[in-house]
Amino acid sequence: MGVKKTDIVLLDDKGIRCDGRKIDEPRNIMIKAGVLKNANGSAYIEFGENKILAGVFGPRDVHPKHLANTDRGILRCRYHMEPFSVSERKNPAPSRREIEISKVIKEALEPAVMLENFPRTVVDVYIEVLQADGGSRCAALDAAAVALADAGIPMRDMVSACAAGKVADTIVLDINNEEDQEGQADMPVAYMPNLEKVTLLQLDGVLTPAEYKKCIETAINGCKIVYEIQKKALKDKFFGDMSP
Ligand code: ADP
């Protein structure tokens, strides 16, 4: 018997998850850079059933002016879910959750963006979640980082994000919506893959110290997989599709 909660078998006897994945397998990820004509940089991501667009403007003058910083540029991020992005119509007004996610995305991207090169300016990142399926903050971050690079904003490193979590007492990579609702822990992680620095770590749930370590390692492995896909998206945009 697999471990069963409500009517979903989260993990069966053979270690296969409710959507057919193995424990260390991410969902399908597709990223396309430069999808919007009017933004300075943009990206579209499909991460499992998540569908998310990110558009970047800047560096440009700050309005209102009193927000400008004379030493360095500022980064602003808005994560927004479309009313049709979840099964029940979502109120289009920003929710507490969207305000929180906007803040953590900004803080996860900030260490990578060389804002010191652009005093008195702002870089704006707009993220529209067209369809949400668990792990949308990580997918949004992945698209936003590619959009920043697509805009030609100087960066110290890419930022790659992926969650890991605990499902049926097992640490698994890339939690989907069912696993998020029914599982025991969800840990979104963002990571600069060359500098080997974590820029976001959240944890919803309870883990032992050993599980915590395993969960971070699992999530970082996921970030490394995402990084390769982000690089390919940028190469395809600037040098054409290089796939065989
Ligand atoms: P993340 O998307 O980063 O995992 P949460 O853990 O807060 O963030 O949300 C998990 C999932 O719950 C979302 O991806 C989405 O599918 C669903 N969800 C979030 N907000 C709503 C909402 N207002 N109505 C219905 N489902 C929602």
Coordinates of C-alpha atoms and ligand atoms in Angstrom, one line a residue:
M1 CA 0.0 0.0 0.0
G2 CA 1.3 3.4 -0.9
V3 CA 0.9 6.3 1.6
K4 CA -2.6 7.7 1.1
K5 CA -4.1 11.0 2.3
T6 CA -7.7 11.9 1.3
D7 CA -8.2 10.1 -2.1
I8 CA -4.8 10.9 -3.6
V9 CA -1.9 8.4 -3.4
L10 CA 1.0 10.8 -3.1
L11 CA 3.7 8.2 -3.4
D12 CA 3.2 4.6 -4.4
D13 CA 5.2 1.4 -3.5
K14 CA 7.5 1.9 -6.4
G15 CA 8.3 5.5 -5.4
I16 CA 6.2 7.0 -8.2
R17 CA 4.4 10.3 -7.3
C18 CA 0.7 11.2 -8.0
D19 CA 1.7 12.8 -11.4
G20 CA 3.9 9.9 -12.5
R21 CA 7.2 11.4 -11.6
K22 CA 10.1 9.9 -9.7
I23 CA 11.1 11.6 -6.4
D24 CA 14.0 13.5 -7.9
E25 CA 12.3 14.4 -11.2
P26 CA 11.1 18.0 -11.9
R27 CA 8.0 18.7 -13.9
N28 CA 8.5 19.6 -17.6
I29 CA 10.0 23.0 -17.9
M30 CA 10.0 25.2 -21.1
I31 CA 11.3 28.8 -21.1
K32 CA 11.3 31.2 -24.0
A33 CA 13.1 34.5 -23.8
G34 CA 12.2 37.7 -25.6
V35 CA 8.5 37.1 -26.2
L36 CA 7.2 40.6 -25.8
K37 CA 7.8 43.4 -28.3
N38 CA 7.2 46.4 -25.9
A39 CA 9.1 45.3 -22.8
N40 CA 12.9 45.8 -22.6
G41 CA 13.2 42.1 -21.7
S42 CA 10.8 39.3 -21.3
A43 CA 10.3 35.6 -20.8
Y44 CA 7.6 33.0 -20.8
I45 CA 7.8 29.9 -18.7
E46 CA 5.8 26.7 -18.5
F47 CA 6.7 24.8 -15.4
G48 CA 4.4 21.8 -15.2
E49 CA 1.0 23.4 -15.5
N50 CA 2.2 26.8 -14.4
K51 CA 2.1 29.4 -17.3
I52 CA 3.8 32.6 -16.4
L53 CA 5.0 35.8 -18.3
A54 CA 7.6 38.2 -17.1
G55 CA 8.3 41.6 -18.6
V56 CA 11.1 44.0 -17.5
F57 CA 11.5 47.8 -18.0
G58 CA 14.6 49.7 -17.2
P59 CA 16.9 50.9 -16.0
R60 CA 14.8 54.1 -16.3
D61 CA 13.9 57.2 -14.2
V62 CA 12.2 56.5 -10.9
H63 CA 8.7 57.8 -10.4
P64 CA 7.8 58.9 -7.8
K65 CA 11.2 60.6 -7.7
H66 CA 11.6 60.5 -3.9
L67 CA 12.0 56.7 -4.2
A68 CA 15.2 57.2 -6.2
N69 CA 18.5 56.2 -4.5
T70 CA 21.6 58.3 -5.3
D71 CA 24.0 55.4 -4.7
R72 CA 22.4 52.6 -6.6
G73 CA 19.4 51.7 -8.7
I74 CA 16.3 50.1 -7.2
L75 CA 14.5 46.9 -8.2
R76 CA 10.7 46.7 -8.1
C77 CA 8.8 43.4 -8.6
R78 CA 5.1 42.8 -9.0
Y79 CA 3.8 39.2 -9.0
H80 CA 0.2 39.1 -10.1
M81 CA -2.2 36.3 -10.7
E82 CA -4.8 36.6 -13.4
P83 CA -8.4 36.0 -12.3
F84 CA -8.5 32.9 -14.5
S85 CA -5.2 31.5 -13.2
V86 CA -6.8 29.3 -10.5
S87 CA -10.0 27.2 -10.6
E88 CA -12.1 29.8 -8.6
R89 CA -12.0 33.3 -10.1
K90 CA -9.3 35.2 -8.2
N91 CA -10.0 38.8 -7.3
P92 CA -7.6 40.8 -9.5
A93 CA -6.7 43.2 -6.6
P94 CA -3.3 42.3 -5.0
S95 CA -3.8 39.8 -2.2
R96 CA -1.5 39.5 0.8
R97 CA 0.0 36.4 -0.8
E98 CA 0.8 38.3 -4.0
I99 CA 2.4 41.1 -2.0
E100 CA 4.5 38.6 0.0
I101 CA 5.6 36.8 -3.2
S102 CA 6.5 40.1 -4.9
K103 CA 8.7 40.9 -2.0
V104 CA 10.5 37.6 -1.8
I105 CA 11.0 37.6 -5.6
K106 CA 12.6 41.1 -5.4
E107 CA 14.8 40.0 -2.6
A108 CA 15.8 36.8 -4.4
L109 CA 16.8 38.7 -7.6
E110 CA 18.5 41.7 -5.9
P111 CA 21.8 40.0 -5.1
A112 CA 22.3 39.1 -8.8
V113 CA 21.4 42.5 -10.3
M114 CA 24.3 45.0 -10.5
L115 CA 22.1 47.9 -9.3
E116 CA 25.2 49.8 -8.2
N117 CA 25.9 50.5 -11.9
F118 CA 22.6 52.5 -12.3
P119 CA 22.2 55.1 -9.5
R120 CA 18.9 57.0 -9.5
T121 CA 17.2 54.5 -11.7
V122 CA 14.6 51.7 -11.3
V123 CA 14.4 48.3 -12.9
D124 CA 10.7 47.1 -12.9
V125 CA 9.8 43.4 -13.2
Y126 CA 6.2 42.6 -13.9
I127 CA 5.1 39.0 -13.5
E128 CA 1.7 37.8 -14.7
V129 CA 0.6 34.3 -13.6
L130 CA -1.7 33.1 -16.4
Q131 CA -2.1 29.6 -14.8
A132 CA -1.0 28.5 -11.4
D133 CA -0.2 24.9 -10.4
G134 CA 1.9 25.0 -7.2
G135 CA 5.5 26.3 -7.1
S136 CA 4.5 29.4 -9.0
R137 CA 6.9 31.7 -7.1
C138 CA 9.9 29.6 -8.2
A139 CA 8.6 29.5 -11.8
A140 CA 8.0 33.2 -11.7
L141 CA 11.5 33.8 -10.4
D142 CA 13.0 31.7 -13.2
A143 CA 11.1 33.7 -15.8
A144 CA 11.9 37.0 -14.2
A145 CA 15.7 36.2 -14.1
V146 CA 15.7 35.3 -17.8
A147 CA 13.7 38.5 -18.6
L148 CA 16.3 40.6 -16.7
A149 CA 19.1 39.0 -18.7
D150 CA 17.1 39.4 -21.9
A151 CA 16.8 43.1 -21.1
G152 CA 20.6 43.3 -21.0
I153 CA 20.7 44.2 -17.3
P154 CA 24.2 43.4 -16.0
M155 CA 24.0 40.5 -13.6
R156 CA 26.5 38.7 -11.3
D157 CA 24.9 35.4 -12.0
M158 CA 21.6 33.8 -13.1
V159 CA 19.0 33.2 -10.4
S160 CA 17.4 29.7 -10.7
A161 CA 14.6 28.6 -8.5
C162 CA 13.0 25.3 -7.7
A163 CA 11.2 23.8 -4.7
A164 CA 11.6 20.6 -2.8
G165 CA 9.4 19.2 -0.1
K166 CA 8.3 16.3 2.0
V167 CA 5.5 14.1 0.7
A168 CA 4.6 10.8 2.4
D169 CA 7.6 11.1 4.7
T170 CA 9.9 11.3 1.6
I171 CA 11.9 14.3 0.3
V172 CA 10.9 15.0 -3.3
L173 CA 11.9 17.5 -5.9
D174 CA 9.5 20.2 -7.3
I175 CA 6.2 19.9 -5.4
N176 CA 3.1 20.2 -7.5
N177 CA -0.3 21.6 -6.4
E178 CA -1.7 18.4 -5.0
E179 CA 1.6 17.7 -3.1
D180 CA 1.5 21.2 -1.8
Q181 CA -2.0 20.8 -0.5
E182 CA -1.6 17.3 0.9
G183 CA 2.1 17.0 1.6
Q184 CA 4.0 17.7 4.8
A185 CA 6.5 20.4 3.7
D186 CA 7.3 22.8 0.9
M187 CA 10.6 24.5 0.6
P188 CA 11.1 27.0 -2.4
V189 CA 14.7 27.8 -3.0
A190 CA 16.4 30.3 -5.3
Y191 CA 20.1 29.9 -6.1
M192 CA 22.9 31.6 -8.0
P193 CA 24.4 28.6 -9.7
N194 CA 27.9 30.0 -10.4
L195 CA 28.4 31.9 -7.1
E196 CA 26.8 28.9 -5.3
K197 CA 24.7 31.2 -3.1
V198 CA 21.1 30.8 -2.0
T199 CA 19.0 33.9 -2.4
L200 CA 15.6 32.6 -1.3
L201 CA 14.7 29.9 1.2
Q202 CA 11.2 29.5 2.6
L203 CA 9.8 26.6 4.4
D204 CA 6.2 25.7 5.0
G205 CA 6.0 22.6 7.2
V206 CA 8.1 20.8 9.7
L207 CA 11.4 18.9 8.9
T208 CA 14.0 17.2 11.0
P209 CA 17.6 18.6 10.7
A210 CA 18.5 15.7 8.4
E211 CA 15.4 16.2 6.2
Y212 CA 16.1 19.9 6.1
K213 CA 19.6 19.3 4.7
K214 CA 18.3 16.8 2.2
C215 CA 15.6 19.2 1.2
I216 CA 18.0 22.0 0.5
E217 CA 20.3 19.7 -1.5
T218 CA 17.4 18.4 -3.5
A219 CA 16.1 21.9 -4.3
I220 CA 19.6 23.1 -5.3
N221 CA 19.8 20.1 -7.7
G222 CA 16.5 21.3 -9.2
C223 CA 17.9 24.8 -9.5
K224 CA 20.8 23.5 -11.5
I225 CA 18.4 21.7 -13.9
V226 CA 16.5 24.9 -14.3
Y227 CA 19.7 26.9 -14.9
E228 CA 20.5 24.8 -18.0
I229 CA 17.0 25.5 -19.4
Q230 CA 17.4 29.2 -18.6
K231 CA 20.7 29.3 -20.5
K232 CA 19.2 27.5 -23.4
A233 CA 16.3 30.0 -23.6
L234 CA 18.8 32.9 -23.8
K235 CA 21.1 31.2 -26.3
D236 CA 18.1 30.4 -28.5
K237 CA 17.0 34.0 -28.3
F238 CA 20.4 35.6 -29.2
F239 CA 22.0 32.9 -31.4
G240 CA 18.9 31.1 -32.8
D241 CA 17.5 27.7 -31.8
M242 CA 20.6 25.4 -31.4
S243 CA 18.7 22.2 -30.7
P244 CA 19.5 19.4 -33.1
Ligands
ADP1 P1 3.4 28.7 -4.9 O1 2.6 28.9 -6.1 O2 4.7 29.5 -5.0 O3 3.6 27.3 -4.5 P2 1.6 28.9 -2.6 O4 2.2 27.7 -1.9 O5 1.1 30.1 -1.8 O6 2.6 29.5 -3.7 O7 0.4 28.4 -3.5 C1 0.3 27.1 -4.0 C2 -0.8 27.0 -5.1 O8 -2.0 27.3 -4.6 C3 -0.6 28.1 -6.2 O9 0.4 27.7 -7.2 C4 -2.0 28.0 -6.8 O10 -2.1 26.9 -7.7 C5 -2.9 27.8 -5.6 N1 -3.5 29.1 -5.2 C6 -2.8 30.2 -4.8 N2 -3.7 31.2 -4.5 C7 -4.9 30.7 -4.9 C8 -6.2 31.3 -4.9 N3 -6.5 32.5 -4.5 N4 -7.2 30.5 -5.3 C9 -7.0 29.2 -5.7 N5 -5.8 28.6 -5.7 C10 -4.8 29.4 -5.3

